mmCIF file of C-alpha atoms in Angstrom:
data_model
loop_
_atom_site.group_PDB
_atom_site.id
_atom_site.type_symbol
_atom_site.label_atom_id
_atom_site.label_comp_id
_atom_site.label_asym_id
_atom_site.label_seq_id
_atom_site.Cartn_x
_atom_site.Cartn_y
_atom_site.Cartn_z
ATOM 1 C CA MET C 990 -12.939 16.549 -11.115
ATOM 2 C CA LYS C 991 -12.045 18.256 -7.848
ATOM 3 C CA THR C 992 -8.817 20.226 -8.318
ATOM 4 C CA GLU C 993 -7.571 19.753 -4.759
ATOM 5 C CA ASN C 994 -7.586 16.000 -5.206
ATOM 6 C CA ASN C 995 -5.910 15.973 -8.596
ATOM 7 C CA ILE C 996 -2.372 14.806 -9.112
ATOM 8 C CA PRO C 997 -0.090 14.938 -12.176
ATOM 9 C CA HIS C 998 -0.405 12.002 -14.538
ATOM 10 C CA PRO C 999 1.473 12.434 -17.813
ATOM 11 C CA ASP C 1000 0.428 9.001 -19.127
ATOM 12 C CA HIS C 1001 -3.131 10.238 -19.483
ATOM 13 C CA GLY C 1002 -2.269 13.096 -21.856
ATOM 14 C CA THR C 1003 -3.662 15.579 -19.345
ATOM 15 C CA THR C 1004 -2.070 17.669 -16.633
ATOM 16 C CA SER C 1005 -3.813 15.771 -13.880
ATOM 17 C CA VAL C 1006 -6.299 13.103 -12.978
ATOM 18 C CA ASP C 1007 -8.125 12.430 -9.692
ATOM 19 C CA ALA C 1008 -6.097 10.429 -7.182
ATOM 20 C CA VAL C 1009 -8.409 7.376 -7.301
ATOM 21 C CA THR C 1010 -7.961 7.080 -11.068
ATOM 22 C CA PHE C 1011 -4.241 7.537 -10.777
ATOM 23 C CA TYR C 1012 -3.801 4.763 -8.244
ATOM 24 C CA ASP C 1013 -6.304 2.435 -9.909
ATOM 25 C CA ASP C 1014 -4.181 2.681 -13.098
ATOM 26 C CA LEU C 1015 -0.925 2.350 -11.174
ATOM 27 C CA TRP C 1016 -1.893 -0.815 -9.276
ATOM 28 C CA ALA C 1017 -3.522 -2.348 -12.338
ATOM 29 C CA ASN C 1018 -0.343 -1.912 -14.414
ATOM 30 C CA THR C 1019 2.537 -2.618 -12.012
ATOM 31 C CA ASN C 1020 3.605 -5.060 -9.439
ATOM 32 C CA ARG C 1021 7.265 -4.088 -9.187
ATOM 33 C CA VAL C 1022 8.996 -3.205 -5.932
ATOM 34 C CA ASP C 1023 10.766 0.128 -6.510
ATOM 35 C CA GLN C 1024 13.368 1.924 -4.385
ATOM 36 C CA HIS C 1025 10.698 3.736 -2.415
ATOM 37 C CA HIS C 1026 9.060 0.452 -1.414
ATOM 38 C CA LYS C 1027 12.397 -1.102 -0.550
ATOM 39 C CA CYS C 1028 13.264 1.802 1.800
ATOM 40 C CA ARG C 1029 9.826 1.708 3.434
ATOM 41 C CA ILE C 1030 9.985 -2.056 3.922
ATOM 42 C CA LEU C 1031 13.460 -1.922 5.525
ATOM 43 C CA ALA C 1032 12.431 0.811 7.993
ATOM 44 C CA ILE C 1033 9.233 -0.961 8.874
ATOM 45 C CA GLU C 1034 10.944 -4.342 9.337
ATOM 46 C CA ARG C 1035 13.524 -2.774 11.678
ATOM 47 C CA ALA C 1036 10.765 -1.228 13.771
ATOM 48 C CA LEU C 1037 8.620 -4.371 13.838
ATOM 49 C CA ALA C 1038 11.645 -6.501 14.797
ATOM 50 C CA LYS C 1039 12.196 -4.319 17.804
ATOM 51 C CA LEU C 1040 8.510 -4.461 18.760
ATOM 52 C CA SER C 1041 8.412 -8.244 18.247
ATOM 53 C CA LYS C 1042 11.297 -8.707 20.773
ATOM 54 C CA LYS C 1043 9.420 -6.704 23.406
ATOM 55 C CA ASN C 1044 6.048 -8.314 22.822
ATOM 56 C CA ALA C 1045 5.805 -11.957 21.938
ATOM 57 C CA ASN C 1046 2.019 -11.670 21.253
ATOM 58 C CA ALA C 1047 0.851 -11.419 17.664
ATOM 59 C CA GLN C 1048 0.713 -7.896 16.350
ATOM 60 C CA HIS C 1049 -2.311 -6.300 14.824
ATOM 61 C CA ILE C 1050 -1.096 -3.959 12.035
ATOM 62 C CA LEU C 1051 -3.045 -1.236 10.255
ATOM 63 C CA GLU C 1052 -1.579 0.024 7.003
ATOM 64 C CA LEU C 1053 -3.201 3.181 5.661
ATOM 65 C CA GLY C 1054 -2.570 3.665 1.943
ATOM 66 C CA SER C 1055 -1.872 -0.031 1.480
ATOM 67 C CA GLY C 1056 -2.062 0.066 -2.316
ATOM 68 C CA SER C 1057 -1.595 -3.252 -3.926
ATOM 69 C CA GLY C 1058 -0.228 -4.829 -0.799
ATOM 70 C CA ILE C 1059 3.456 -4.721 -1.558
ATOM 71 C CA VAL C 1060 4.289 -3.590 2.009
ATOM 72 C CA ALA C 1061 1.370 -5.501 3.535
ATOM 73 C CA ALA C 1062 2.888 -8.760 2.367
ATOM 74 C CA VAL C 1063 5.870 -8.041 4.553
ATOM 75 C CA LEU C 1064 3.784 -6.767 7.450
ATOM 76 C CA ALA C 1065 1.876 -10.115 7.374
ATOM 77 C CA ARG C 1066 5.017 -11.882 8.601
ATOM 78 C CA TYR C 1067 4.677 -9.927 11.881
ATOM 79 C CA GLY C 1068 1.000 -10.214 12.541
ATOM 80 C CA THR C 1069 -2.529 -9.692 11.274
ATOM 81 C CA VAL C 1070 -2.710 -6.930 8.675
ATOM 82 C CA THR C 1071 -5.568 -4.653 7.823
ATOM 83 C CA GLY C 1072 -5.042 -2.412 4.813
ATOM 84 C CA VAL C 1073 -7.052 0.539 3.778
ATOM 85 C CA ASP C 1074 -6.726 2.253 0.340
ATOM 86 C CA GLN C 1075 -8.768 4.508 -1.844
ATOM 87 C CA SER C 1076 -8.065 2.335 -4.897
ATOM 88 C CA SER C 1077 -10.487 -0.552 -5.362
ATOM 89 C CA VAL C 1078 -8.057 -2.067 -7.801
ATOM 90 C CA GLY C 1079 -5.229 -2.069 -5.164
ATOM 91 C CA VAL C 1080 -7.577 -3.557 -2.572
ATOM 92 C CA GLU C 1081 -8.602 -6.382 -4.910
ATOM 93 C CA ILE C 1082 -4.963 -7.152 -5.737
ATOM 94 C CA SER C 1083 -4.125 -7.220 -2.026
ATOM 95 C CA LYS C 1084 -7.009 -9.538 -1.220
ATOM 96 C CA LYS C 1085 -5.906 -11.950 -3.977
ATOM 97 C CA ASN C 1086 -2.220 -11.955 -2.924
ATOM 98 C CA ILE C 1087 -2.484 -11.880 0.854
ATOM 99 C CA SER C 1088 -5.148 -14.254 2.043
ATOM 100 C CA SER C 1089 -4.407 -13.710 5.733
ATOM 101 C CA GLY C 1090 -5.111 -9.932 5.557
ATOM 102 C CA THR C 1091 -8.176 -7.790 5.545
ATOM 103 C CA PHE C 1092 -8.296 -5.081 2.919
ATOM 104 C CA VAL C 1093 -10.937 -2.447 2.464
ATOM 105 C CA VAL C 1094 -11.591 0.587 0.282
ATOM 106 C CA GLY C 1095 -11.665 3.771 2.277
ATOM 107 C CA THR C 1096 -10.585 7.386 2.335
#
């Protein structure tokens, strides 16, 4: 494991795990929208609403760190979404839940 890419993960009984393992576990075991997601979604929707008023054309939206697609589901209301995440689990969940988007594993 590379130390610079490790993050704390108390559920594993160790001080840290690599980031990909952390997010694979997170997306495999949760689908809840927490306060962090709610705040992000609100801010993003406000920005996209302003952009939509100025530009009636469909938007092409790139979400880096798209995880399991919680935010991407909202983004899809405003245009075509492409999501990139390091977690293959998150990408697969996104593909299953948001058929109109494109989701890929990348770092």
